[in-house]
PDB file of C-alpha atoms in Angstrom:
ATOM      1  CA  PHE T 289      11.674  41.138 -95.866  1.00 87.00           C
ATOM      2  CA  THR T 290      12.466  39.821 -92.412  1.00 91.00           C
ATOM      3  CA  ASP T 291      10.911  40.917 -89.167  1.00 90.00           C
ATOM      4  CA  GLU T 292      10.374  39.624 -85.629  1.00 90.00           C
ATOM      5  CA  ALA T 293       7.924  40.267 -82.824  1.00 92.00           C
ATOM      6  CA  CYS T 294       6.979  39.176 -79.323  1.00 89.00           C
ATOM      7  CA  ASP T 295       4.010  36.785 -79.068  1.00 88.00           C
ATOM      8  CA  SER T 296       2.280  38.000 -82.288  1.00 92.00           C
ATOM      9  CA  TYR T 297       2.759  40.077 -85.424  1.00 91.00           C
ATOM     10  CA  THR T 298       0.114  41.968 -87.434  1.00 93.00           C
ATOM     11  CA  TRP T 299       0.721  42.658 -91.163  1.00 90.00           C
ATOM     12  CA  ASN T 300      -1.918  44.283 -93.329  1.00 88.00           C
ATOM     13  CA  GLY T 301      -4.730  43.144 -91.049  1.00 90.00           C
ATOM     14  CA  GLU T 302      -3.386  39.619 -90.648  1.00 91.00           C
ATOM     15  CA  THR T 303      -2.106  38.514 -87.248  1.00 93.00           C
ATOM     16  CA  TYR T 304       0.550  35.832 -86.998  1.00 91.00           C
ATOM     17  CA  THR T 305       1.523  34.041 -83.780  1.00 91.00           C
ATOM     18  CA  GLN T 306       4.025  31.557 -85.165  1.00 93.00           C
ATOM     19  CA  SER T 307       7.388  32.043 -86.789  1.00 92.00           C
ATOM     20  CA  GLY T 308       7.448  31.313 -90.504  1.00 93.00           C
ATOM     21  CA  THR T 309       7.389  32.693 -94.084  1.00 94.00           C
ATOM     22  CA  TYR T 310       4.242  34.488 -95.119  1.00 91.00           C
ATOM     23  CA  SER T 311       3.332  36.052 -98.506  1.00 92.00           C
ATOM     24  CA  GLN T 312       0.804  38.680 -99.498  1.00 90.00           C
ATOM     25  CA  THR T 313      -0.053  39.986-103.009  1.00 87.00           C
ATOM     26  CA  PHE T 314      -0.427  43.708-103.603  1.00 85.00           C
ATOM     27  CA  THR T 315      -0.983  45.890-106.734  1.00 83.00           C
ATOM     28  CA  ASN T 316       1.938  48.021-107.734  1.00 81.00           C
ATOM     29  CA  LEU T 317       1.757  51.430-109.343  1.00 83.00           C
ATOM     30  CA  ALA T 318       1.584  49.875-112.784  1.00 83.00           C
ATOM     31  CA  GLY T 319      -1.496  47.908-111.730  1.00 82.00           C
ATOM     32  CA  CYS T 320       0.368  44.632-111.745  1.00 87.00           C
ATOM     33  CA  ASP T 321       0.551  42.110-108.915  1.00 83.00           C
ATOM     34  CA  SER T 322       3.347  42.603-106.423  1.00 86.00           C
ATOM     35  CA  MET T 323       4.004  39.624-104.169  1.00 89.00           C
ATOM     36  CA  VAL T 324       5.750  40.422-100.875  1.00 90.00           C
ATOM     37  CA  THR T 325       7.210  37.690 -98.671  1.00 92.00           C
ATOM     38  CA  LEU T 326       7.640  38.109 -94.903  1.00 91.00           C
ATOM     39  CA  HIS T 327      10.209  36.032 -93.055  1.00 93.00           C
ATOM     40  CA  LEU T 328       8.765  36.246 -89.541  1.00 91.00           C
ATOM     41  CA  ILE T 329      10.312  35.324 -86.214  1.00 92.00           C
ATOM     42  CA  ILE T 330       7.938  35.178 -83.219  1.00 91.00           C
ATOM     43  CA  ASN T 331       9.631  35.306 -79.814  1.00 90.00           C
ATOM     44  CA  ASN T 332       7.493  33.879 -76.989  1.00 87.00           C
ATOM     45  CA  PRO T 333       8.694  35.076 -73.553  1.00 87.00           C
ATOM     46  CA  VAL T 334       8.967  32.451 -70.789  1.00 86.00           C
ATOM     47  CA  HIS T 335       6.642  33.263 -67.888  1.00 87.00           C
ATOM     48  CA  THR T 336       7.878  31.630 -64.651  1.00 90.00           C
ATOM     49  CA  ALA T 337       6.174  31.000 -61.308  1.00 94.00           C
ATOM     50  CA  VAL T 338       7.932  30.341 -58.004  1.00 94.00           C
ATOM     51  CA  THR T 339       6.588  29.364 -54.580  1.00 94.00           C
ATOM     52  CA  GLU T 340       8.355  30.561 -51.431  1.00 92.00           C
ATOM     53  CA  THR T 341       7.805  30.394 -47.674  1.00 90.00           C
ATOM     54  CA  ALA T 342       9.622  32.859 -45.427  1.00 91.00           C
ATOM     55  CA  CYS T 343       9.719  34.050 -41.828  1.00 88.00           C
ATOM     56  CA  GLU T 344       8.519  37.619 -41.303  1.00 88.00           C
ATOM     57  CA  SER T 345       9.592  38.959 -44.737  1.00 92.00           C
ATOM     58  CA  PHE T 346      10.866  37.992 -48.203  1.00 93.00           C
ATOM     59  CA  THR T 347      12.801  40.092 -50.711  1.00 95.00           C
ATOM     60  CA  TRP T 348      12.246  39.359 -54.418  1.00 94.00           C
ATOM     61  CA  ASN T 349      13.765  41.381 -57.234  1.00 93.00           C
ATOM     62  CA  GLY T 350      14.539  44.294 -54.928  1.00 93.00           C
ATOM     63  CA  THR T 351      11.105  44.444 -53.296  1.00 94.00           C
ATOM     64  CA  THR T 352      10.476  43.250 -49.705  1.00 95.00           C
ATOM     65  CA  TYR T 353       7.124  41.652 -48.893  1.00 95.00           C
ATOM     66  CA  THR T 354       5.819  41.125 -45.329  1.00 93.00           C
ATOM     67  CA  VAL T 355       2.401  39.712 -46.220  1.00 93.00           C
ATOM     68  CA  GLY T 356       1.788  36.438 -48.004  1.00 92.00           C
ATOM     69  CA  GLY T 357       0.115  36.524 -51.444  1.00 95.00           C
ATOM     70  CA  ASP T 358       0.726  36.334 -55.216  1.00 96.00           C
ATOM     71  CA  TYR T 359       3.077  38.963 -56.673  1.00 96.00           C
ATOM     72  CA  THR T 360       4.235  39.576 -60.278  1.00 95.00           C
ATOM     73  CA  TYR T 361       7.386  41.042 -61.734  1.00 94.00           C
ATOM     74  CA  SER T 362       7.638  42.231 -65.368  1.00 92.00           C
ATOM     75  CA  HIS T 363      10.910  42.653 -67.216  1.00 91.00           C
ATOM     76  CA  GLU T 364      12.379  42.327 -70.695  1.00 88.00           C
ATOM     77  CA  ASP T 365      14.026  39.124 -71.759  1.00 87.00           C
ATOM     78  CA  ALA T 366      17.019  38.846 -74.075  1.00 86.00           C
ATOM     79  CA  ASN T 367      14.743  39.264 -77.109  1.00 87.00           C
ATOM     80  CA  GLY T 368      13.254  42.476 -75.776  1.00 88.00           C
ATOM     81  CA  CYS T 369       9.948  40.778 -74.959  1.00 90.00           C
ATOM     82  CA  THR T 370       8.064  41.344 -71.736  1.00 90.00           C
ATOM     83  CA  GLN T 371       8.459  38.422 -69.345  1.00 92.00           C
ATOM     84  CA  VAL T 372       6.052  38.225 -66.394  1.00 92.00           C
ATOM     85  CA  ASP T 373       7.200  36.176 -63.368  1.00 94.00           C
ATOM     86  CA  THR T 374       4.819  35.240 -60.538  1.00 96.00           C
ATOM     87  CA  LEU T 375       5.702  34.699 -56.873  1.00 96.00           C
ATOM     88  CA  HIS T 376       3.368  32.623 -54.674  1.00 96.00           C
ATOM     89  CA  LEU T 377       4.486  33.738 -51.214  1.00 95.00           C
ATOM     90  CA  THR T 378       3.646  32.429 -47.730  1.00 92.00           C
ATOM     91  CA  ILE T 379       4.802  34.550 -44.775  1.00 92.00           C
ATOM     92  CA  THR T 380       5.042  32.872 -41.351  1.00 89.00           C
ATOM     93  CA  ASN T 381       5.332  35.240 -38.397  1.00 86.00           C
ATOM     94  CA  THR T 382       7.268  34.736 -35.169  1.00 85.00           C
ATOM     95  CA  ASP T 383       5.259  33.060 -32.391  1.00 86.00           C
ATOM     96  CA  HIS T 384       5.096  34.689 -28.969  1.00 90.00           C
ATOM     97  CA  THR T 385       3.889  32.559 -26.051  1.00 93.00           C
ATOM     98  CA  ASP T 386       4.372  32.581 -22.305  1.00 95.00           C
ATOM     99  CA  PHE T 387       3.679  30.342 -19.332  1.00 96.00           C
ATOM    100  CA  MET T 388       3.994  30.363 -15.559  1.00 96.00           C
ATOM    101  CA  ASP T 389       5.697  27.827 -13.309  1.00 96.00           C
ATOM    102  CA  GLU T 390       7.199  27.496  -9.858  1.00 96.00           C
ATOM    103  CA  ALA T 391       9.865  25.339  -8.226  1.00 96.00           C
ATOM    104  CA  CYS T 392      11.869  24.771  -5.053  1.00 94.00           C
ATOM    105  CA  ASP T 393      15.433  26.181  -5.078  1.00 93.00           C
ATOM    106  CA  SER T 394      16.027  25.805  -8.851  1.00 96.00           C
ATOM    107  CA  TYR T 395      14.234  25.221 -12.151  1.00 96.00           C
ATOM    108  CA  THR T 396      15.654  23.675 -15.316  1.00 97.00           C
ATOM    109  CA  TRP T 397      14.165  24.605 -18.692  1.00 96.00           C
ATOM    110  CA  ASN T 398      15.768  23.415 -21.933  1.00 93.00           C
ATOM    111  CA  ASN T 399      19.080  22.739 -20.168  1.00 93.00           C
ATOM    112  CA  GLU T 400      19.116  26.184 -18.545  1.00 94.00           C
ATOM    113  CA  THR T 401      18.934  26.239 -14.730  1.00 96.00           C
ATOM    114  CA  TYR T 402      17.418  29.232 -12.932  1.00 97.00           C
ATOM    115  CA  THR T 403      17.713  29.861  -9.187  1.00 96.00           C
ATOM    116  CA  GLN T 404      15.937  33.225  -8.935  1.00 96.00           C
ATOM    117  CA  SER T 405      12.341  34.246  -9.560  1.00 96.00           C
ATOM    118  CA  GLY T 406      11.848  36.317 -12.704  1.00 97.00           C
ATOM    119  CA  ASP T 407      10.814  36.383 -16.357  1.00 97.00           C
ATOM    120  CA  TYR T 408      13.039  34.376 -18.704  1.00 97.00           C
ATOM    121  CA  THR T 409      12.857  34.156 -22.501  1.00 96.00           C
ATOM    122  CA  GLN T 410      14.106  31.504 -24.887  1.00 95.00           C
ATOM    123  CA  THR T 411      13.859  31.495 -28.676  1.00 92.00           C
ATOM    124  CA  LEU T 412      12.919  28.170 -30.212  1.00 88.00           C
ATOM    125  CA  ALA T 413      11.879  27.118 -33.734  1.00 85.00           C
ATOM    126  CA  ASN T 414       8.247  26.488 -34.641  1.00 82.00           C
ATOM    127  CA  ALA T 415       6.980  23.930 -37.145  1.00 79.00           C
ATOM    128  CA  ALA T 416       7.624  26.341 -40.024  1.00 79.00           C
ATOM    129  CA  GLY T 417      11.226  26.861 -38.930  1.00 82.00           C
ATOM    130  CA  CYS T 418      10.567  30.414 -37.768  1.00 86.00           C
ATOM    131  CA  ASP T 419      11.355  31.875 -34.361  1.00 87.00           C
ATOM    132  CA  SER T 420       9.086  30.944 -31.499  1.00 90.00           C
ATOM    133  CA  VAL T 421       9.753  33.282 -28.575  1.00 93.00           C
ATOM    134  CA  VAL T 422       8.645  31.701 -25.281  1.00 95.00           C
ATOM    135  CA  THR T 423       8.635  33.605 -21.981  1.00 96.00           C
ATOM    136  CA  LEU T 424       8.689  31.826 -18.612  1.00 97.00           C
ATOM    137  CA  HIS T 425       7.266  33.662 -15.597  1.00 97.00           C
ATOM    138  CA  LEU T 426       9.095  31.808 -12.822  1.00 97.00           C
ATOM    139  CA  THR T 427       8.635  31.812  -9.054  1.00 97.00           C
ATOM    140  CA  ILE T 428      11.366  30.165  -6.970  1.00 96.00           C
ATOM    141  CA  PHE T 429      10.613  29.115  -3.394  1.00 95.00           C
ATOM    142  CA  ASN T 430      13.672  28.347  -1.276  1.00 92.00           C
ATOM    143  CA  ASP T 431      13.979  25.543   1.244  1.00 89.00           C
ATOM    144  CA  GLU T 432      13.531  26.693   4.834  1.00 91.00           C
ATOM    145  CA  THR T 433      15.647  25.896   7.885  1.00 92.00           C
ATOM    146  CA  SER T 434      14.802  26.419  11.537  1.00 91.00           C
ATOM    147  CA  ASP T 435      15.773  25.038  14.923  1.00 88.00           C
ATOM    148  CA  PHE T 436      14.566  24.890  18.497  1.00 88.00           C
ATOM    149  CA  THR T 437      15.968  23.816  21.869  1.00 85.00           C
ATOM    150  CA  ILE T 438      14.429  21.429  24.379  1.00 84.00           C
ATOM    151  CA  VAL T 439      15.757  20.741  27.897  1.00 75.00           C
ATOM    152  CA  THR T 440      13.859  17.934  29.586  1.00 78.00           C
ATOM    153  CA  GLU T 441      14.085  16.127  32.912  1.00 68.00           C
ATOM    154  CA  ASP T 442      12.468  13.082  31.330  1.00 72.00           C
ATOM    155  CA  SER T 443      14.622  10.220  30.147  1.00 68.00           C
ATOM    156  CA  CYS T 444      13.276  10.499  26.591  1.00 77.00           C
ATOM    157  CA  TYR T 445      11.664  13.140  24.397  1.00 84.00           C
ATOM    158  CA  THR T 446       9.144  12.371  21.647  1.00 87.00           C
ATOM    159  CA  TRP T 447       9.059  14.590  18.566  1.00 91.00           C
ATOM    160  CA  ASN T 448       6.670  13.817  15.716  1.00 90.00           C
ATOM    161  CA  GLY T 449       6.408  10.173  16.644  1.00 88.00           C
ATOM    162  CA  THR T 450      10.135   9.626  17.119  1.00 89.00           C
ATOM    163  CA  GLU T 451      11.501   9.133  20.635  1.00 85.00           C
ATOM    164  CA  TYR T 452      14.971  10.435  21.469  1.00 86.00           C
ATOM    165  CA  CYS T 453      16.663   9.223  24.671  1.00 77.00           C
ATOM    166  CA  ALA T 454      20.045  10.914  24.410  1.00 76.00           C
ATOM    167  CA  SER T 455      21.091  14.525  24.291  1.00 79.00           C
ATOM    168  CA  GLY T 456      22.091  15.729  20.843  1.00 84.00           C
ATOM    169  CA  ASP T 457      21.034  17.528  17.688  1.00 90.00           C
ATOM    170  CA  TYR T 458      18.296  15.816  15.644  1.00 92.00           C
ATOM    171  CA  THR T 459      16.916  16.856  12.284  1.00 93.00           C
ATOM    172  CA  GLN T 460      13.582  16.208  10.629  1.00 93.00           C
ATOM    173  CA  THR T 461      12.468  17.364   7.195  1.00 93.00           C
ATOM    174  CA  PHE T 462       8.954  18.622   6.539  1.00 92.00           C
ATOM    175  CA  GLN T 463       7.268  20.321   3.599  1.00 90.00           C
ATOM    176  CA  THR T 464       6.270  23.959   3.295  1.00 89.00           C
ATOM    177  CA  VAL T 465       2.945  25.059   1.823  1.00 88.00           C
ATOM    178  CA  HIS T 466       4.752  25.315  -1.524  1.00 88.00           C
ATOM    179  CA  GLY T 467       6.019  21.737  -1.337  1.00 90.00           C
ATOM    180  CA  CYS T 468       9.621  22.682  -0.547  1.00 93.00           C
ATOM    181  CA  ASP T 469      11.775  21.194   2.190  1.00 93.00           C
ATOM    182  CA  SER T 470      11.561  22.652   5.670  1.00 93.00           C
ATOM    183  CA  VAL T 471      14.515  21.317   7.656  1.00 94.00           C
ATOM    184  CA  VAL T 472      14.017  21.611  11.432  1.00 94.00           C
ATOM    185  CA  THR T 473      16.783  20.843  13.938  1.00 93.00           C
ATOM    186  CA  LEU T 474      16.090  19.898  17.542  1.00 92.00           C
ATOM    187  CA  HIS T 475      18.801  20.725  20.082  1.00 88.00           C
ATOM    188  CA  LEU T 476      17.923  18.268  22.833  1.00 86.00           C
ATOM    189  CA  THR T 477      19.331  18.149  26.359  1.00 78.00           C
ATOM    190  CA  ILE T 478      18.208  15.321  28.626  1.00 73.00           C
ATOM    191  CA  THR T 479      19.007  15.912  32.314  1.00 66.00           C
ATOM    192  CA  VAL T 480      18.848  12.256  33.290  1.00 55.00           C
ATOM    193  CA  GLY T 481      18.321  11.652  37.004  1.00 48.00           C
ATOM    194  CA  ILE T 482      16.895  15.056  37.882  1.00 38.00           C
ATOM    195  CA  ASP T 483      13.430  13.482  37.929  1.00 44.00           C
ATOM    196  CA  ASP T 484      14.482  11.197  40.823  1.00 48.00           C
ATOM    197  CA  HIS T 485      12.153  11.342  43.789  1.00 50.00           C
ATOM    198  CA  ASP T 486      13.623  13.090  46.816  1.00 50.00           C
ATOM    199  CA  GLY T 487      15.444  10.695  49.088  1.00 54.00           C
ATOM    200  CA  PHE T 488      16.341   8.153  46.437  1.00 63.00           C
ATOM    201  CA  ASP T 489      19.861   6.866  46.196  1.00 72.00           C
ATOM    202  CA  PHE T 490      19.744   5.131  42.818  1.00 78.00           C
ATOM    203  CA  LYS T 491      23.033   3.707  41.644  1.00 84.00           C
ATOM    204  CA  VAL T 492      24.025   1.928  38.431  1.00 87.00           C
ATOM    205  CA  TYR T 493      27.595   0.588  38.370  1.00 89.00           C
ATOM    206  CA  PRO T 494      30.091   0.009  36.944  1.00 90.00           C
ATOM    207  CA  ASN T 495      29.593   2.679  34.306  1.00 85.00           C
ATOM    208  CA  PRO T 496      30.900   2.259  31.628  1.00 88.00           C
ATOM    209  CA  ALA T 497      30.335  -1.476  31.787  1.00 91.00           C
ATOM    210  CA  SER T 498      31.236  -4.497  29.711  1.00 90.00           C
ATOM    211  CA  ASN T 499      28.499  -7.007  30.469  1.00 92.00           C
ATOM    212  CA  ILE T 500      27.021  -6.982  34.000  1.00 93.00           C
ATOM    213  CA  VAL T 501      25.596  -3.798  35.537  1.00 93.00           C
ATOM    214  CA  ASN T 502      24.609  -3.586  39.188  1.00 92.00           C
ATOM    215  CA  VAL T 503      21.482  -1.649  40.082  1.00 90.00           C
ATOM    216  CA  GLN T 504      21.019  -0.482  43.670  1.00 86.00           C
ATOM    217  CA  CYS T 505      18.366   1.767  45.148  1.00 79.00           C
ATOM    218  CA  THR T 506      17.855   2.646  48.805  1.00 70.00           C
ATOM    219  CA  MET T 507      15.024   4.628  50.340  1.00 61.00           C
ATOM    220  CA  ASN T 508      13.384   4.315  53.715  1.00 55.00           C
ATOM    221  CA  ASN T 509       9.765   3.273  54.060  1.00 54.00           C
ATOM    222  CA  VAL T 510       9.374   2.259  50.422  1.00 55.00           C
ATOM    223  CA  GLN T 511       7.103  -0.552  49.323  1.00 59.00           C
ATOM    224  CA  TRP T 512       8.669  -2.235  46.288  1.00 61.00           C
ATOM    225  CA  ASN T 513       5.682  -4.345  45.343  1.00 68.00           C
ATOM    226  CA  GLY T 514       5.459  -4.421  41.538  1.00 76.00           C
ATOM    227  CA  ALA T 515       8.594  -2.308  41.010  1.00 83.00           C
ATOM    228  CA  GLU T 516      10.590  -3.106  37.885  1.00 89.00           C
ATOM    229  CA  ILE T 517      13.870  -2.316  36.242  1.00 91.00           C
ATOM    230  CA  HIS T 518      13.550  -1.421  32.523  1.00 92.00           C
ATOM    231  CA  VAL T 519      16.440  -1.265  30.075  1.00 92.00           C
ATOM    232  CA  VAL T 520      15.808   0.819  26.936  1.00 88.00           C
ATOM    233  CA  ASP T 521      17.975   1.937  24.033  1.00 84.00           C
ATOM    234  CA  VAL T 522      18.486   5.512  22.840  1.00 78.00           C
ATOM    235  CA  TYR T 523      15.388   5.206  20.625  1.00 74.00           C
ATOM    236  CA  GLY T 524      13.181   4.317  23.582  1.00 77.00           C
ATOM    237  CA  LYS T 525      12.832   0.651  22.634  1.00 83.00           C
ATOM    238  CA  LEU T 526      12.295  -1.578  25.678  1.00 89.00           C
ATOM    239  CA  LEU T 527      15.020  -4.237  25.689  1.00 92.00           C
ATOM    240  CA  GLN T 528      14.708  -5.877  29.106  1.00 93.00           C
ATOM    241  CA  THR T 529      12.392  -5.933  32.118  1.00 93.00           C
ATOM    242  CA  LYS T 530      13.299  -7.271  35.547  1.00 91.00           C
ATOM    243  CA  PRO T 531      11.446  -7.225  38.899  1.00 89.00           C
ATOM    244  CA  PHE T 532      13.024  -5.115  41.643  1.00 85.00           C
ATOM    245  CA  ASP T 533      12.526  -5.685  45.380  1.00 75.00           C
ATOM    246  CA  GLY T 534      14.797  -3.061  46.815  1.00 71.00           C
ATOM    247  CA  GLU T 535      17.863  -5.222  46.895  1.00 74.00           C
ATOM    248  CA  THR T 536      20.797  -5.000  44.517  1.00 82.00           C
ATOM    249  CA  SER T 537      19.838  -6.267  41.098  1.00 87.00           C
ATOM    250  CA  HIS T 538      22.054  -7.312  38.219  1.00 91.00           C
ATOM    251  CA  ILE T 539      21.444  -6.416  34.590  1.00 92.00           C
ATOM    252  CA  ASP T 540      23.124  -8.492  31.904  1.00 93.00           C
ATOM    253  CA  LEU T 541      24.098  -6.431  28.834  1.00 94.00           C
ATOM    254  CA  THR T 542      25.794  -9.373  27.134  1.00 92.00           C
ATOM    255  CA  GLY T 543      24.801  -9.501  23.505  1.00 91.00           C
ATOM    256  CA  TYR T 544      23.995  -5.786  23.292  1.00 93.00           C
ATOM    257  CA  THR T 545      26.044  -3.685  20.907  1.00 92.00           C
ATOM    258  CA  ASN T 546      28.330  -1.081  22.383  1.00 91.00           C
ATOM    259  CA  GLY T 547      26.595   2.221  22.974  1.00 87.00           C
ATOM    260  CA  VAL T 548      24.302   4.178  25.278  1.00 86.00           C
ATOM    261  CA  TYR T 549      21.428   2.591  27.209  1.00 88.00           C
ATOM    262  CA  PHE T 550      19.081   3.775  29.943  1.00 87.00           C
ATOM    263  CA  VAL T 551      18.176   1.956  33.152  1.00 88.00           C
ATOM    264  CA  LYS T 552      14.796   3.007  34.528  1.00 87.00           C
ATOM    265  CA  LEU T 553      13.301   2.315  37.919  1.00 85.00           C
ATOM    266  CA  MET T 554       9.531   1.924  37.446  1.00 83.00           C
ATOM    267  CA  ALA T 555       6.930   1.912  40.230  1.00 78.00           C
ATOM    268  CA  ASN T 556       3.169   2.211  39.905  1.00 75.00           C
ATOM    269  CA  ASP T 557       3.595   2.601  36.120  1.00 75.00           C
ATOM    270  CA  GLN T 558       5.713   5.687  36.641  1.00 76.00           C
ATOM    271  CA  THR T 559       9.397   6.380  36.114  1.00 77.00           C
ATOM    272  CA  VAL T 560      10.890   7.296  39.468  1.00 76.00           C
ATOM    273  CA  ALA T 561      14.567   7.320  38.474  1.00 79.00           C
ATOM    274  CA  VAL T 562      16.706   6.991  35.342  1.00 81.00           C
ATOM    275  CA  ARG T 563      20.391   6.454  34.814  1.00 83.00           C
ATOM    276  CA  LYS T 564      22.392   6.402  31.596  1.00 83.00           C
ATOM    277  CA  VAL T 565      24.870   3.579  31.185  1.00 87.00           C
ATOM    278  CA  VAL T 566      27.505   3.108  28.522  1.00 88.00           C
ATOM    279  CA  LYS T 567      28.353  -0.375  27.285  1.00 90.00           C
ATOM    280  CA  GLN T 568      31.822  -0.756  25.835  1.00 89.00           C
TER     281      GLN T 568
END
């Protein structure tokens, strides 16, 4: 006779694990030998094993797993034998990280530019290829602007080491405590000549001038010993010094670039009169 089984077959106390033809001898009712032959087919099921890595969860044969481990699945093969498959599963979870940063005016993170303080999230990929959710806690400090006005009777005004000798608007940039720009504008008005001593008649002519400027100053009972005429540019740089004895003096502006200059009358190391002259 012919028979088949999965993995093994037991016949009259004998177990067979291989396909083949097997014979056993029995005693029939007449007391004679009866030889029976078995044509046996052994079906060995194929047991498979797979290895998988997944993010957060993995579904295998209708079952979803969220924790890594070894899982088995039993089912019948085409021969009706029980086949056991094994899954070696690694689950990698999403990473969640955050960090803090600050910037002036704007902040660029992974090609995204932010101009307001707040919490911002981006989803990246970690080494396992799973989501890595990163949150940025951002503080934006804006640049500051301010201005102030100065009206001075002096011929020049010094602000943070820079001397300005012409009326106008001047800007300097500082840093705030957060390292951002603080732009400060000075509105400067120079009232040249108002600091003249009473009784002075200080003249500078012609004005505007091309090359030669005449300087004349009259005042009764004045000792001119050591008096000087100084010519300075709008930055306060001394360009020319000339003694002055009370008579008309001549200042040569040849070689100077066109622009604004200041002629100062100095006596006893003090400025007693200033006039602005324009070379053109």
